[in-house]
Amino acid sequence: MSFNGIRVGVEPCGVVADGDAYVAGEMERCEADFAVLAVTHEAEAAVDRGYFLLSEVVVKTSQHAYCVLGRASTWGDSDLLSMELQLAAYVGLKRVLAPELSASINPGIYARTLLALVSNTAGVPVVVHVRASEGAWERWNRVRMLCGHQVRLQVALELGNDACDLPQWRAEPVQLIVLPTSMFMRNNAGYPVLRKDHQAEVKRWMDHAVAYVIRQSEEDEAVSMVDYVRYLRFLAGTLEDPSAAAAASA
């Protein structure tokens, strides 16, 4: 792989009602490769209705579906979740991000709901959002086993201020590394940077073919994410190409 060719996406804070406009505008201004956007917007009435109104659908055409990862609704309504997965497949979204597997959620209930969704909808991979924290891997492992190691389940691992070395996750189907903007600090020039241990952890994932998501925190809602995207590409560019290193030592 090209070490400075990592894929970096952005997830805006707040509501995005028109996903197509966001992709063509703000996402491109951020120099991002993809965006994480809600599948639907204020669509609670769709279950009783049996279908979504066009105004409730965030990404309305397949033109931009290739660069959007859909974020599903909360676990409050499994019927709405099922409809969203069907919509994602219809529009052409490549993946759907499931609600977070937090410590407050029963892994058994989460797994049963997830398995029912994956089994009854088209073949869109479902990415389980997990924050790297104490007990997180055990919760994920429980869900994975209860789902029978379903191959359509993947992981979006969100790093935080306490995350450093996470070796147990590197054997898991991690597709996304999520970095909230609150994890960054500002250097003397005012640009966002990561502290040294976070830099090391981010770099460890760069030879695992994962994509990165810059998740905009509420306190940074008014801040453009372009500098965060550029910083990650800069970090990737500082990695030594192992093939070049091997040739130099031969």
PDB file of C-alpha atoms in Angstrom:
ATOM      1  CA  MET A   1       0.000   0.000   0.000  1.00  0.00           C
ATOM      2  CA  SER A   2       1.029   3.652  -0.396  1.00  0.00           C
ATOM      3  CA  PHE A   3       1.693   4.985   3.078  1.00  0.00           C
ATOM      4  CA  ASN A   4       0.605   8.517   2.222  1.00  0.00           C
ATOM      5  CA  GLY A   5      -2.444   7.178   0.373  1.00  0.00           C
ATOM      6  CA  ILE A   6      -4.631   6.409   3.386  1.00  0.00           C
ATOM      7  CA  ARG A   7      -8.367   6.982   3.141  1.00  0.00           C
ATOM      8  CA  VAL A   8      -9.677   9.677   5.476  1.00  0.00           C
ATOM      9  CA  GLY A   9     -13.326  10.483   6.043  1.00  0.00           C
ATOM     10  CA  VAL A  10     -15.177  13.111   8.040  1.00  0.00           C
ATOM     11  CA  GLU A  11     -18.246  12.904  10.269  1.00  0.00           C
ATOM     12  CA  PRO A  12     -19.838  16.293  10.894  1.00  0.00           C
ATOM     13  CA  CYS A  13     -21.396  17.274  14.186  1.00  0.00           C
ATOM     14  CA  GLY A  14     -25.054  18.174  13.965  1.00  0.00           C
ATOM     15  CA  VAL A  15     -27.742  17.390  11.426  1.00  0.00           C
ATOM     16  CA  VAL A  16     -27.051  17.066   7.706  1.00  0.00           C
ATOM     17  CA  ALA A  17     -30.367  16.914   5.867  1.00  0.00           C
ATOM     18  CA  ASP A  18     -28.961  16.991   2.313  1.00  0.00           C
ATOM     19  CA  GLY A  19     -26.154  14.474   2.022  1.00  0.00           C
ATOM     20  CA  ASP A  20     -25.601  15.028  -1.684  1.00  0.00           C
ATOM     21  CA  ALA A  21     -24.959  18.746  -1.125  1.00  0.00           C
ATOM     22  CA  TYR A  22     -22.639  17.984   1.788  1.00  0.00           C
ATOM     23  CA  VAL A  23     -20.540  15.589  -0.286  1.00  0.00           C
ATOM     24  CA  ALA A  24     -20.273  18.012  -3.205  1.00  0.00           C
ATOM     25  CA  GLY A  25     -19.523  20.948  -0.911  1.00  0.00           C
ATOM     26  CA  GLU A  26     -18.091  20.565   2.590  1.00  0.00           C
ATOM     27  CA  MET A  27     -16.634  17.073   2.158  1.00  0.00           C
ATOM     28  CA  GLU A  28     -14.654  18.152  -0.898  1.00  0.00           C
ATOM     29  CA  ARG A  29     -13.517  21.324   0.871  1.00  0.00           C
ATOM     30  CA  CYS A  30     -12.216  19.121   3.693  1.00  0.00           C
ATOM     31  CA  GLU A  31     -10.224  17.109   1.115  1.00  0.00           C
ATOM     32  CA  ALA A  32     -11.818  13.950   2.545  1.00  0.00           C
ATOM     33  CA  ASP A  33     -12.356  10.678   0.705  1.00  0.00           C
ATOM     34  CA  PHE A  34     -15.748   9.936   2.220  1.00  0.00           C
ATOM     35  CA  ALA A  35     -18.275  11.160   4.776  1.00  0.00           C
ATOM     36  CA  VAL A  36     -20.170   9.474   7.600  1.00  0.00           C
ATOM     37  CA  LEU A  37     -23.768  10.700   7.449  1.00  0.00           C
ATOM     38  CA  ALA A  38     -27.070   9.577   8.932  1.00  0.00           C
ATOM     39  CA  VAL A  39     -29.089   7.355   6.611  1.00  0.00           C
ATOM     40  CA  THR A  40     -32.296   9.277   7.361  1.00  0.00           C
ATOM     41  CA  HIS A  41     -33.342  12.546   8.986  1.00  0.00           C
ATOM     42  CA  GLU A  42     -36.340  12.897  11.346  1.00  0.00           C
ATOM     43  CA  ALA A  43     -37.886   9.734   9.911  1.00  0.00           C
ATOM     44  CA  GLU A  44     -39.618   8.255  12.984  1.00  0.00           C
ATOM     45  CA  ALA A  45     -43.015   8.307  11.260  1.00  0.00           C
ATOM     46  CA  ALA A  46     -41.726   6.183   8.381  1.00  0.00           C
ATOM     47  CA  VAL A  47     -42.366   2.912  10.245  1.00  0.00           C
ATOM     48  CA  ASP A  48     -46.118   3.540  10.536  1.00  0.00           C
ATOM     49  CA  ARG A  49     -46.158   4.853   6.980  1.00  0.00           C
ATOM     50  CA  GLY A  50     -44.170   1.918   5.617  1.00  0.00           C
ATOM     51  CA  TYR A  51     -41.811   4.032   3.517  1.00  0.00           C
ATOM     52  CA  PHE A  52     -39.533   7.075   3.669  1.00  0.00           C
ATOM     53  CA  LEU A  53     -40.412  10.467   2.278  1.00  0.00           C
ATOM     54  CA  LEU A  54     -37.762  11.955   0.013  1.00  0.00           C
ATOM     55  CA  SER A  55     -37.259  14.753   2.552  1.00  0.00           C
ATOM     56  CA  GLU A  56     -36.332  12.138   5.192  1.00  0.00           C
ATOM     57  CA  VAL A  57     -33.602  10.521   3.090  1.00  0.00           C
ATOM     58  CA  VAL A  58     -30.152  12.078   3.536  1.00  0.00           C
ATOM     59  CA  VAL A  59     -28.385  10.623   0.463  1.00  0.00           C
ATOM     60  CA  LYS A  60     -31.017  10.622  -2.242  1.00  0.00           C
ATOM     61  CA  THR A  61     -29.085   9.428  -5.287  1.00  0.00           C
ATOM     62  CA  SER A  62     -26.488   6.802  -6.094  1.00  0.00           C
ATOM     63  CA  GLN A  63     -24.230   9.530  -7.515  1.00  0.00           C
ATOM     64  CA  HIS A  64     -22.594  10.142  -4.123  1.00  0.00           C
ATOM     65  CA  ALA A  65     -23.385   6.830  -2.395  1.00  0.00           C
ATOM     66  CA  TYR A  66     -19.915   5.449  -3.131  1.00  0.00           C
ATOM     67  CA  CYS A  67     -18.330   8.000  -0.785  1.00  0.00           C
ATOM     68  CA  VAL A  68     -20.856   7.888   2.062  1.00  0.00           C
ATOM     69  CA  LEU A  69     -20.917   5.544   5.030  1.00  0.00           C
ATOM     70  CA  GLY A  70     -24.418   5.597   6.495  1.00  0.00           C
ATOM     71  CA  ARG A  71     -24.938   5.948  10.236  1.00  0.00           C
ATOM     72  CA  ALA A  72     -28.045   4.096  11.409  1.00  0.00           C
ATOM     73  CA  SER A  73     -30.514   5.341  14.010  1.00  0.00           C
ATOM     74  CA  THR A  74     -30.418   4.357  17.677  1.00  0.00           C
ATOM     75  CA  TRP A  75     -31.685   1.014  18.941  1.00  0.00           C
ATOM     76  CA  GLY A  76     -35.005   2.583  19.908  1.00  0.00           C
ATOM     77  CA  ASP A  77     -36.817   1.147  16.880  1.00  0.00           C
ATOM     78  CA  SER A  78     -35.549  -2.037  15.230  1.00  0.00           C
ATOM     79  CA  ASP A  79     -38.130  -1.687  12.456  1.00  0.00           C
ATOM     80  CA  LEU A  80     -36.682   1.709  11.538  1.00  0.00           C
ATOM     81  CA  LEU A  81     -33.184   0.211  11.574  1.00  0.00           C
ATOM     82  CA  SER A  82     -34.286  -2.551   9.224  1.00  0.00           C
ATOM     83  CA  MET A  83     -35.847  -0.020   6.847  1.00  0.00           C
ATOM     84  CA  GLU A  84     -32.651   2.042   6.924  1.00  0.00           C
ATOM     85  CA  LEU A  85     -30.506  -0.954   5.981  1.00  0.00           C
ATOM     86  CA  GLN A  86     -32.839  -1.730   3.089  1.00  0.00           C
ATOM     87  CA  LEU A  87     -32.674   1.897   1.989  1.00  0.00           C
ATOM     88  CA  ALA A  88     -28.869   1.867   2.235  1.00  0.00           C
ATOM     89  CA  ALA A  89     -28.719  -1.154  -0.056  1.00  0.00           C
ATOM     90  CA  TYR A  90     -31.153   0.428  -2.509  1.00  0.00           C
ATOM     91  CA  VAL A  91     -29.242   3.732  -2.708  1.00  0.00           C
ATOM     92  CA  GLY A  92     -25.919   1.902  -2.976  1.00  0.00           C
ATOM     93  CA  LEU A  93     -24.189   2.724   0.317  1.00  0.00           C
ATOM     94  CA  LYS A  94     -21.204   0.421   0.791  1.00  0.00           C
ATOM     95  CA  ARG A  95     -21.489   0.117   4.582  1.00  0.00           C
ATOM     96  CA  VAL A  96     -23.795   1.091   7.435  1.00  0.00           C
ATOM     97  CA  LEU A  97     -22.500   2.099  10.856  1.00  0.00           C
ATOM     98  CA  ALA A  98     -24.590   0.508  13.607  1.00  0.00           C
ATOM     99  CA  PRO A  99     -25.393   2.329  16.864  1.00  0.00           C
ATOM    100  CA  GLU A 100     -22.571   2.296  19.397  1.00  0.00           C
ATOM    101  CA  LEU A 101     -21.943  -0.865  21.406  1.00  0.00           C
ATOM    102  CA  SER A 102     -21.612   1.004  24.694  1.00  0.00           C
ATOM    103  CA  ALA A 103     -21.213  -0.326  28.223  1.00  0.00           C
ATOM    104  CA  SER A 104     -24.883   0.472  28.941  1.00  0.00           C
ATOM    105  CA  ILE A 105     -26.149  -1.894  26.215  1.00  0.00           C
ATOM    106  CA  ASN A 106     -26.780  -5.574  26.856  1.00  0.00           C
ATOM    107  CA  PRO A 107     -24.527  -7.467  24.401  1.00  0.00           C
ATOM    108  CA  GLY A 108     -27.093 -10.265  24.076  1.00  0.00           C
ATOM    109  CA  ILE A 109     -29.892  -7.901  23.040  1.00  0.00           C
ATOM    110  CA  TYR A 110     -27.513  -6.002  20.750  1.00  0.00           C
ATOM    111  CA  ALA A 111     -26.389  -9.233  19.060  1.00  0.00           C
ATOM    112  CA  ARG A 112     -29.933 -10.545  18.536  1.00  0.00           C
ATOM    113  CA  THR A 113     -31.058  -7.268  16.978  1.00  0.00           C
ATOM    114  CA  LEU A 114     -27.946  -7.036  14.842  1.00  0.00           C
ATOM    115  CA  LEU A 115     -28.191 -10.624  13.609  1.00  0.00           C
ATOM    116  CA  ALA A 116     -31.845 -10.167  12.669  1.00  0.00           C
ATOM    117  CA  LEU A 117     -30.984  -7.039  10.692  1.00  0.00           C
ATOM    118  CA  VAL A 118     -28.038  -8.626   8.880  1.00  0.00           C
ATOM    119  CA  SER A 119     -29.996 -11.800   8.104  1.00  0.00           C
ATOM    120  CA  ASN A 120     -33.085 -10.062   6.742  1.00  0.00           C
ATOM    121  CA  THR A 121     -31.611  -7.294   4.617  1.00  0.00           C
ATOM    122  CA  ALA A 122     -29.490  -7.046   1.496  1.00  0.00           C
ATOM    123  CA  GLY A 123     -25.763  -7.689   1.693  1.00  0.00           C
ATOM    124  CA  VAL A 124     -24.601  -4.334   3.068  1.00  0.00           C
ATOM    125  CA  PRO A 125     -21.816  -4.849   5.633  1.00  0.00           C
ATOM    126  CA  VAL A 126     -22.681  -3.537   9.100  1.00  0.00           C
ATOM    127  CA  VAL A 127     -19.924  -1.794  11.041  1.00  0.00           C
ATOM    128  CA  VAL A 128     -20.195  -1.947  14.837  1.00  0.00           C
ATOM    129  CA  HIS A 129     -19.118   1.289  16.510  1.00  0.00           C
ATOM    130  CA  VAL A 130     -16.989   0.548  19.613  1.00  0.00           C
ATOM    131  CA  ARG A 131     -15.089   3.018  21.795  1.00  0.00           C
ATOM    132  CA  ALA A 132     -11.696   1.726  22.908  1.00  0.00           C
ATOM    133  CA  SER A 133     -12.207   1.487  26.656  1.00  0.00           C
ATOM    134  CA  GLU A 134     -12.103  -1.014  29.482  1.00  0.00           C
ATOM    135  CA  GLY A 135     -14.324  -4.004  28.678  1.00  0.00           C
ATOM    136  CA  ALA A 136     -14.967  -2.908  25.079  1.00  0.00           C
ATOM    137  CA  TRP A 137     -13.192  -5.863  23.466  1.00  0.00           C
ATOM    138  CA  GLU A 138     -15.051  -8.320  25.723  1.00  0.00           C
ATOM    139  CA  ARG A 139     -18.402  -6.759  24.690  1.00  0.00           C
ATOM    140  CA  TRP A 140     -17.485  -6.958  21.008  1.00  0.00           C
ATOM    141  CA  ASN A 141     -16.246 -10.545  21.333  1.00  0.00           C
ATOM    142  CA  ARG A 142     -19.524 -11.538  23.020  1.00  0.00           C
ATOM    143  CA  VAL A 143     -21.553  -9.959  20.217  1.00  0.00           C
ATOM    144  CA  ARG A 144     -19.394 -11.585  17.549  1.00  0.00           C
ATOM    145  CA  MET A 145     -19.799 -15.061  19.082  1.00  0.00           C
ATOM    146  CA  LEU A 146     -23.560 -14.650  19.539  1.00  0.00           C
ATOM    147  CA  CYS A 147     -23.807 -13.646  15.877  1.00  0.00           C
ATOM    148  CA  GLY A 148     -21.926 -16.788  14.840  1.00  0.00           C
ATOM    149  CA  HIS A 149     -18.912 -14.854  13.538  1.00  0.00           C
ATOM    150  CA  GLN A 150     -21.103 -13.278  10.844  1.00  0.00           C
ATOM    151  CA  VAL A 151     -18.764 -12.174   8.049  1.00  0.00           C
ATOM    152  CA  ARG A 152     -20.816  -9.047   7.319  1.00  0.00           C
ATOM    153  CA  LEU A 153     -19.985  -7.612  10.748  1.00  0.00           C
ATOM    154  CA  GLN A 154     -17.049  -5.222  10.917  1.00  0.00           C
ATOM    155  CA  VAL A 155     -15.688  -2.814  13.538  1.00  0.00           C
ATOM    156  CA  ALA A 156     -15.302   0.957  13.748  1.00  0.00           C
ATOM    157  CA  LEU A 157     -12.905   1.463  16.651  1.00  0.00           C
ATOM    158  CA  GLU A 158     -13.056   4.910  18.216  1.00  0.00           C
ATOM    159  CA  LEU A 159      -9.889   5.982  19.977  1.00  0.00           C
ATOM    160  CA  GLY A 160      -9.905   8.378  22.906  1.00  0.00           C
ATOM    161  CA  ASN A 161      -7.634  10.181  25.307  1.00  0.00           C
ATOM    162  CA  ASP A 162      -6.895   6.968  27.226  1.00  0.00           C
ATOM    163  CA  ALA A 163      -6.255   4.777  24.183  1.00  0.00           C
ATOM    164  CA  CYS A 164      -2.611   3.841  23.636  1.00  0.00           C
ATOM    165  CA  ASP A 165      -1.576   0.312  22.579  1.00  0.00           C
ATOM    166  CA  LEU A 166      -4.508  -1.905  21.558  1.00  0.00           C
ATOM    167  CA  PRO A 167      -2.951  -5.193  20.382  1.00  0.00           C
ATOM    168  CA  GLN A 168      -6.063  -7.325  20.973  1.00  0.00           C
ATOM    169  CA  TRP A 169      -7.991  -5.338  18.363  1.00  0.00           C
ATOM    170  CA  ARG A 170      -5.507  -5.922  15.564  1.00  0.00           C
ATOM    171  CA  ALA A 171      -6.791  -9.460  15.029  1.00  0.00           C
ATOM    172  CA  GLU A 172     -10.382  -8.168  14.658  1.00  0.00           C
ATOM    173  CA  PRO A 173     -12.161  -7.047  11.463  1.00  0.00           C
ATOM    174  CA  VAL A 174     -11.474  -3.360  12.134  1.00  0.00           C
ATOM    175  CA  GLN A 175     -12.332  -1.337   9.031  1.00  0.00           C
ATOM    176  CA  LEU A 176     -12.436   2.155  10.533  1.00  0.00           C
ATOM    177  CA  ILE A 177     -10.420   4.030  13.134  1.00  0.00           C
ATOM    178  CA  VAL A 178     -12.511   6.908  14.491  1.00  0.00           C
ATOM    179  CA  LEU A 179     -10.673   9.948  15.867  1.00  0.00           C
ATOM    180  CA  PRO A 180     -12.838  12.592  17.592  1.00  0.00           C
ATOM    181  CA  THR A 181     -11.569  16.132  17.151  1.00  0.00           C
ATOM    182  CA  SER A 182     -11.566  16.467  20.961  1.00  0.00           C
ATOM    183  CA  MET A 183      -8.630  14.024  20.963  1.00  0.00           C
ATOM    184  CA  PHE A 184      -6.414  16.567  19.213  1.00  0.00           C
ATOM    185  CA  MET A 185      -4.557  19.508  20.696  1.00  0.00           C
ATOM    186  CA  ARG A 186      -3.248  22.685  19.033  1.00  0.00           C
ATOM    187  CA  ASN A 187       0.416  23.276  18.289  1.00  0.00           C
ATOM    188  CA  ASN A 188       2.112  26.670  18.513  1.00  0.00           C
ATOM    189  CA  ALA A 189       0.933  27.538  15.013  1.00  0.00           C
ATOM    190  CA  GLY A 190      -2.678  26.742  15.913  1.00  0.00           C
ATOM    191  CA  TYR A 191      -2.977  23.532  13.904  1.00  0.00           C
ATOM    192  CA  PRO A 192      -4.444  20.288  15.310  1.00  0.00           C
ATOM    193  CA  VAL A 193      -1.939  17.588  16.285  1.00  0.00           C
ATOM    194  CA  LEU A 194      -1.950  14.395  18.320  1.00  0.00           C
ATOM    195  CA  ARG A 195       0.213  13.793  21.351  1.00  0.00           C
ATOM    196  CA  LYS A 196       3.079  11.332  20.913  1.00  0.00           C
ATOM    197  CA  ASP A 197       1.388   8.175  22.256  1.00  0.00           C
ATOM    198  CA  HIS A 198      -1.701   8.819  20.133  1.00  0.00           C
ATOM    199  CA  GLN A 199       0.483   9.363  17.073  1.00  0.00           C
ATOM    200  CA  ALA A 200       2.129   5.997  17.709  1.00  0.00           C
ATOM    201  CA  GLU A 201      -1.225   4.210  18.001  1.00  0.00           C
ATOM    202  CA  VAL A 202      -2.609   5.824  14.862  1.00  0.00           C
ATOM    203  CA  LYS A 203       0.528   4.879  12.924  1.00  0.00           C
ATOM    204  CA  ARG A 204       0.287   1.246  14.087  1.00  0.00           C
ATOM    205  CA  TRP A 205      -2.969   0.946  12.159  1.00  0.00           C
ATOM    206  CA  MET A 206      -1.640   2.415   8.940  1.00  0.00           C
ATOM    207  CA  ASP A 207      -0.367  -0.925   7.629  1.00  0.00           C
ATOM    208  CA  HIS A 208      -3.684  -2.668   8.419  1.00  0.00           C
ATOM    209  CA  ALA A 209      -5.607  -1.224   5.446  1.00  0.00           C
ATOM    210  CA  VAL A 210      -8.049   0.652   7.669  1.00  0.00           C
ATOM    211  CA  ALA A 211      -9.719   3.937   6.841  1.00  0.00           C
ATOM    212  CA  TYR A 212      -9.834   6.858   9.257  1.00  0.00           C
ATOM    213  CA  VAL A 213     -12.788   8.987  10.310  1.00  0.00           C
ATOM    214  CA  ILE A 214     -12.372  12.463  11.811  1.00  0.00           C
ATOM    215  CA  ARG A 215     -15.430  12.821  14.024  1.00  0.00           C
ATOM    216  CA  GLN A 216     -16.316  16.442  14.737  1.00  0.00           C
ATOM    217  CA  SER A 217     -16.958  17.092  18.430  1.00  0.00           C
ATOM    218  CA  GLU A 218     -19.621  19.563  19.544  1.00  0.00           C
ATOM    219  CA  GLU A 219     -17.052  22.090  20.766  1.00  0.00           C
ATOM    220  CA  ASP A 220     -15.432  22.036  17.302  1.00  0.00           C
ATOM    221  CA  GLU A 221     -18.655  22.307  15.287  1.00  0.00           C
ATOM    222  CA  ALA A 222     -17.646  25.666  13.788  1.00  0.00           C
ATOM    223  CA  VAL A 223     -14.130  24.463  12.872  1.00  0.00           C
ATOM    224  CA  SER A 224     -13.283  23.130   9.404  1.00  0.00           C
ATOM    225  CA  MET A 225     -11.928  19.595   9.406  1.00  0.00           C
ATOM    226  CA  VAL A 226      -9.518  20.112   6.517  1.00  0.00           C
ATOM    227  CA  ASP A 227      -6.515  20.613   8.831  1.00  0.00           C
ATOM    228  CA  TYR A 228      -7.301  17.345  10.647  1.00  0.00           C
ATOM    229  CA  VAL A 229      -7.449  15.480   7.327  1.00  0.00           C
ATOM    230  CA  ARG A 230      -4.162  17.011   6.180  1.00  0.00           C
ATOM    231  CA  TYR A 231      -2.514  16.142   9.488  1.00  0.00           C
ATOM    232  CA  LEU A 232      -3.415  12.441   9.157  1.00  0.00           C
ATOM    233  CA  ARG A 233      -2.013  12.381   5.647  1.00  0.00           C
ATOM    234  CA  PHE A 234       1.132  14.038   6.982  1.00  0.00           C
ATOM    235  CA  LEU A 235       1.459  11.295   9.633  1.00  0.00           C
ATOM    236  CA  ALA A 236       1.074   8.634   6.953  1.00  0.00           C
ATOM    237  CA  GLY A 237       3.814  10.316   4.956  1.00  0.00           C
ATOM    238  CA  THR A 238       6.255   9.992   7.883  1.00  0.00           C
ATOM    239  CA  LEU A 239       6.019   6.196   7.882  1.00  0.00           C
ATOM    240  CA  GLU A 240       8.922   4.273   6.451  1.00  0.00           C
ATOM    241  CA  ASP A 241       8.039   2.109   3.481  1.00  0.00           C
ATOM    242  CA  PRO A 242       8.971  -1.456   4.640  1.00  0.00           C
ATOM    243  CA  SER A 243       9.968  -2.536   1.111  1.00  0.00           C
ATOM    244  CA  ALA A 244      12.372   0.397   0.839  1.00  0.00           C
ATOM    245  CA  ALA A 245      13.763  -0.334   4.303  1.00  0.00           C
ATOM    246  CA  ALA A 246      14.328  -3.987   3.362  1.00  0.00           C
ATOM    247  CA  ALA A 247      16.095  -3.019   0.146  1.00  0.00           C
ATOM    248  CA  ALA A 248      18.338  -0.580   2.007  1.00  0.00           C
ATOM    249  CA  SER A 249      19.385  -3.238   4.522  1.00  0.00           C
ATOM    250  CA  ALA A 250      20.008  -5.925   1.897  1.00  0.00           C
TER     251      ALA A 250
END
